[in-house]
Amino acid sequence: MILVDVYTQHPILGNQTLTYSHSSFLKRGIRCWVELVNKKIVGFVARSYEGEVDFDVKPIVSIIDQSPILNEELHQLAIQMSYQTLSPIIRCFQAILPNQLRPKSNHKTIQTIDYVRVKDKTLYQTKRQRQVLEDLSQYDSFNYSSALKKYKSVLKNLIDNGAIERFSKVKEYVEKDIDVQSQNHRLTKSQQQALDAVILNESKTYLLFGATGSGKTEVYLQLASKVLQNKKQVLILVPEISLTPQMIERFQLRFGQDIGIYHSGLNDQEKYEQYLRVKNNEVSIVVGTRSCSFLPFDNLGLIVMDEEHDPSFKQESVPFYHALDVCLWRSQYHNCPLMLGSATPSLESYAKAYKGVYKLLTLPKRINDNLPEITIVDTSKNLRKLEYEVLSQELKKAIEETLARKEQIILLLNRRSYSPIVQCENCLEVLMCPDCDTALSYHKDNHLYQCHTCGYQQQDDSCPKCHHRASLRKGLGTQRLEEIVSQQFPHAKVSRMDADTTRLKNAHFKILDDFTAHRTDILIGTQMIAKGLDIPNVTLVAILKADSALYHEDFSSSEQAFSLILQASGRAGRHDKQGHVIIQSFSSDHYALQYALYQNYLGFFNQEMKYRQSGQYPPYVYMSEILFSHTNKDKALEVADLFGVEYRKNNTLKVLGPVAIRKLAKIERVRIVVKSKNFEQMIQVLTTIHSLKENKLKGVKVVYNVKPLHLTT
Ligand code: ADP
Ligand code: ZN
């Protein structure tokens, strides 16, 4: 009997396979329909072999794919990822595959187009039919619906009598013509040194460290050009969708190619089309965000990860993978260089470069040799005044002057909504989400009180405690900032970019287009506008509540604040005009702000490393977060305790918790953090203890976040 082991998505099974029988051997990576407790579900073939078993095996219901949908490389990658992130392998397959091909979904979602072609030219009965056959035989295939419009029932008759065949093909991307419009710049000495240092055809990681505007992208472009000459492929990863258009454009115009793109702004069908272009070897350069690291390249010659410090490279759900780990793995598999670029490298990457694990390449100066001037305005003094000013006098003056020079302004406030806190006017009770331990934010555009954690919203603002029906809206969100700025500068055109204004497809591009073309003067937004924008006319950047990241008291909050400020500052004065940056903050003497003020990455790095060492935080140790969740807090705590006791038996681990953290969408959560000096050992201990206690979970869900960028609160 031929037996087939398949992975299925089943919460309890994890990486255990189920066994079915089939009439022939199946290659691994083929999807099939199988039956499990009277339900038809999609399975993913792990192996098939000749054998006998002493239990009843059901046959596979049907086969979905003719050939494996994951190649050997990506299959191996999934196994590795499953091991390193402690997540079920099927979840890794899902992360790797485009939505249209995911093991859980039905493959019928893939869009196809119908065509016709002539099968037998002699099968006609009328003159008209003969004419139609004559017409169509000039084409290999002809679009069915156009043919139907043209030939109507004649076509149908010809299909019925077998003269013409109707068939469908997967909808494919139609390539655009793009001309080369930009030339290589003559490299500066340090750019040239960086370019020359990179060895092609060798797996090695480089860290290109240079301020924004120091010419990193030019180095990527010229490196890519060398790789393309060797007929190999180039993968460029960028953090978020707002950044992709600029990078895409620079690569298109330099190489005169309709390059591959892959980001969250594409719908499933568009992503699938791009996936096919890579799979069929129709593109040699792809620019995209995190999930683009999984595209099925077969001959990679270079991987670039721009803004490598950016948190969007880590997926914050199962499997909690980091694109950097995927890239390191693929760089080894393809024997090609991996280049990380940043003005504010993650502590971990810079520490690796410092130790020589990565090769450090430095671009010490901006191309225009002109760093922005940074000023800190201490708003804690403002607090004592009666009227709390959202915009300080210094900032107001700077905005006025910038507008007068017809230059543009970016205002960064990392908080969407109108007011993030709503309090009862009578008893000062804070309005909370009924399902989460999260305060509701007031959104003025639709007059709703929303939970930013779970999406819950309500219209009513009466107090749950004293039933008084009037509330105070406190704090500052981007909507309110937009209102204030519009009132104070009535002649300026103001736009806002945050998760609320960019919900619709292509909304990002519209807002950025308007700003780039100077149809708007002031762009207000959350951290999504802090990165990458390269707009020559922007000369003033202000960061409001710059220290808000520091309130989280997480091991990485200083790093996040420092990097956000420097990234945002990098938007000002990128070309020949002098840039100014104003930071409004309550805690202006915090070292993260002070080093940002002097744009001193190394100073910050040294001080922050001391803190990480004394607190035994990454990069000095490896850390994992284990979350136990259930609707009942006691149950979650009970299972967490069980795991905690086991972890503590192992003296290579340092264990913190269990501790109950914020409830999320009615689910209670309990967290344990473990630290270890040895990564492999940590993974092994966690895996062993998981399998030991797996049958004691009693409905409690356990999720691992290995190497978290910050702790879940
Ligand atoms: P980064 O990626 O570090 O922010 P870019 O590569 O975008 O820097 O360079 C900043 C600006 O300087 C861009 O407008 C770019 O075209 C220009 N530039 C880069 N390298 C050179 C060079 N060697 N000579 C002249 N201009 C350059
Ligand atoms: Zn909620």
CSV table of N, CA and C and ligand atoms in Angstrom, one decimal, residues 183-189 191-192 208 210-222 247 250 254 306-307 342-343 363 365-368 532 534 536 570-571 574-575, ligand 1:
chain,number,residue,atom,x,y,z
A,183,GLN,N,21.4,57.6,-14.9
A,183,GLN,CA,22.7,57.1,-15.1
A,183,GLN,C,23.4,56.9,-13.7
A,184,ASN,N,24.4,56.0,-13.7
A,184,ASN,CA,25.2,55.8,-12.5
A,184,ASN,C,25.8,57.2,-12.1
A,185,HIS,N,25.8,57.5,-10.8
A,185,HIS,CA,26.6,58.6,-10.4
A,185,HIS,C,28.0,58.2,-10.3
A,186,ARG,N,28.9,59.2,-10.4
A,186,ARG,CA,30.3,58.8,-10.1
A,186,ARG,C,30.4,58.7,-8.7
A,187,LEU,N,30.9,57.5,-8.2
A,187,LEU,CA,30.8,57.3,-6.8
A,187,LEU,C,31.8,58.1,-6.0
A,188,THR,N,31.5,58.4,-4.8
A,188,THR,CA,32.5,59.1,-3.9
A,188,THR,C,33.4,58.0,-3.5
A,189,LYS,N,34.5,58.4,-2.8
A,189,LYS,CA,35.5,57.4,-2.4
A,189,LYS,C,35.0,56.3,-1.5
A,191,GLN,N,31.8,55.4,-1.1
A,191,GLN,CA,30.9,54.6,-1.9
A,191,GLN,C,31.6,53.5,-2.7
A,192,GLN,N,32.7,54.0,-3.4
A,192,GLN,CA,33.5,53.1,-4.2
A,192,GLN,C,34.1,52.0,-3.3
A,208,LEU,N,26.0,48.2,5.7
A,208,LEU,CA,26.3,49.5,5.1
A,208,LEU,C,25.7,50.6,6.0
A,210,GLY,N,25.4,54.4,7.1
A,210,GLY,CA,25.6,55.7,6.6
A,210,GLY,C,24.3,56.5,6.8
A,211,ALA,N,24.5,57.8,7.1
A,211,ALA,CA,23.3,58.7,7.4
A,211,ALA,C,22.3,58.6,6.2
A,212,THR,N,21.1,59.1,6.5
A,212,THR,CA,20.2,59.2,5.3
A,212,THR,C,20.8,60.2,4.4
A,213,GLY,N,20.7,59.9,3.1
A,213,GLY,CA,21.3,60.8,2.1
A,213,GLY,C,22.8,60.7,1.9
A,214,SER,N,23.4,59.6,2.5
A,214,SER,CA,24.8,59.4,2.3
A,214,SER,C,25.2,58.6,1.1
A,215,GLY,N,24.1,58.2,0.3
A,215,GLY,CA,24.4,57.5,-0.9
A,215,GLY,C,24.3,56.0,-0.9
A,216,LYS,N,23.6,55.5,0.1
A,216,LYS,CA,23.5,54.0,0.2
A,216,LYS,C,22.8,53.4,-1.0
A,217,THR,N,21.7,54.0,-1.4
A,217,THR,CA,20.9,53.5,-2.5
A,217,THR,C,21.7,53.4,-3.8
A,218,GLU,N,22.5,54.4,-3.9
A,218,GLU,CA,23.4,54.4,-5.1
A,218,GLU,C,24.3,53.2,-5.1
A,219,VAL,N,24.8,52.8,-3.9
A,219,VAL,CA,25.6,51.7,-3.8
A,219,VAL,C,24.8,50.4,-4.2
A,220,TYR,N,23.6,50.3,-3.7
A,220,TYR,CA,22.7,49.2,-4.0
A,220,TYR,C,22.6,49.1,-5.5
A,221,LEU,N,22.3,50.2,-6.2
A,221,LEU,CA,22.0,50.2,-7.6
A,221,LEU,C,23.2,49.7,-8.4
A,222,GLN,N,24.4,50.2,-8.0
A,222,GLN,CA,25.6,49.8,-8.8
A,222,GLN,C,26.0,48.3,-8.5
A,247,MET,N,11.7,53.6,-4.1
A,247,MET,CA,12.7,52.6,-4.4
A,247,MET,C,12.4,51.9,-5.7
A,250,ARG,N,13.3,54.2,-8.5
A,250,ARG,CA,14.7,54.4,-8.8
A,250,ARG,C,15.3,53.2,-9.5
A,254,ARG,N,16.6,53.3,-13.5
A,254,ARG,CA,18.0,53.0,-13.7
A,254,ARG,C,18.2,51.8,-14.7
A,306,ASP,N,17.2,47.2,3.0
A,306,ASP,CA,17.4,48.6,3.3
A,306,ASP,C,16.6,48.9,4.6
A,307,GLU,N,17.2,49.9,5.4
A,307,GLU,CA,16.6,50.2,6.7
A,307,GLU,C,16.4,49.0,7.6
A,342,SER,N,21.6,50.9,6.8
A,342,SER,CA,20.9,51.7,7.8
A,342,SER,C,21.7,52.9,8.3
A,343,ALA,N,21.0,54.0,8.7
A,343,ALA,CA,21.6,55.1,9.3
A,343,ALA,C,21.6,54.9,10.8
A,363,LEU,N,29.6,54.9,5.2
A,363,LEU,CA,29.6,56.1,4.4
A,363,LEU,C,29.5,57.3,5.4
A,365,LYS,N,29.6,60.6,5.3
A,365,LYS,CA,29.0,61.9,5.1
A,365,LYS,C,27.7,61.8,4.2
A,366,ARG,N,26.8,62.8,4.4
A,366,ARG,CA,25.8,63.0,3.4
A,366,ARG,C,26.4,63.5,2.1
A,367,ILE,N,25.8,63.1,1.0
A,367,ILE,CA,26.3,63.5,-0.3
A,367,ILE,C,26.4,65.0,-0.4
A,368,ASN,N,25.3,65.7,0.1
A,368,ASN,CA,25.4,67.2,0.1
A,368,ASN,C,26.1,67.8,1.3
A,532,GLY,N,12.4,57.1,4.9
A,532,GLY,CA,12.6,57.0,3.5
A,532,GLY,C,12.2,58.1,2.6
A,534,ASP,N,12.0,61.1,0.3
A,534,ASP,CA,13.1,61.9,-0.2
A,534,ASP,C,12.5,63.0,-1.0
A,536,PRO,N,12.9,66.9,-1.9
A,536,PRO,CA,13.9,68.0,-1.8
A,536,PRO,C,13.3,69.2,-1.1
A,570,GLY,N,16.1,62.7,9.1
A,570,GLY,CA,16.7,62.5,7.8
A,570,GLY,C,15.8,62.9,6.7
A,571,ARG,N,14.6,63.3,6.9
A,571,ARG,CA,13.7,63.7,5.9
A,571,ARG,C,13.9,65.2,5.5
A,574,ARG,N,17.3,67.2,2.4
A,574,ARG,CA,18.1,66.2,1.7
A,574,ARG,C,18.8,66.6,0.5
A,575,HIS,N,18.5,67.7,0.0
A,575,HIS,CA,19.2,68.2,-1.2
A,575,HIS,C,20.0,69.4,-1.0
B,1,ADP,P1,20.6,57.1,1.0
B,1,ADP,O1,20.1,55.8,0.3
B,1,ADP,O2,21.8,56.8,1.9
B,1,ADP,O3,19.6,57.9,1.7
B,1,ADP,P2,20.9,58.0,-1.7
B,1,ADP,O4,21.6,57.0,-2.5
B,1,ADP,O5,19.4,58.2,-1.9
B,1,ADP,O6,21.2,58.0,-0.1
B,1,ADP,O7,21.6,59.4,-2.1
B,1,ADP,C1,21.1,60.7,-1.7
B,1,ADP,C2,21.1,61.6,-2.9
B,1,ADP,O8,22.4,61.8,-3.4
B,1,ADP,C3,20.2,61.0,-4.0
B,1,ADP,O9,19.5,62.1,-4.6
B,1,ADP,C4,21.3,60.5,-5.0
B,1,ADP,O10,20.8,60.5,-6.3
B,1,ADP,C5,22.5,61.4,-4.8
B,1,ADP,N1,23.7,60.7,-5.0
B,1,ADP,C6,24.1,59.5,-4.5
B,1,ADP,N2,25.4,59.2,-4.8
B,1,ADP,C7,25.9,60.2,-5.5
B,1,ADP,C8,27.1,60.5,-6.1
B,1,ADP,N3,28.2,59.7,-6.0
B,1,ADP,N4,27.3,61.7,-6.7
B,1,ADP,C9,26.2,62.6,-6.8
B,1,ADP,N5,25.0,62.3,-6.2
B,1,ADP,C10,24.8,61.2,-5.6
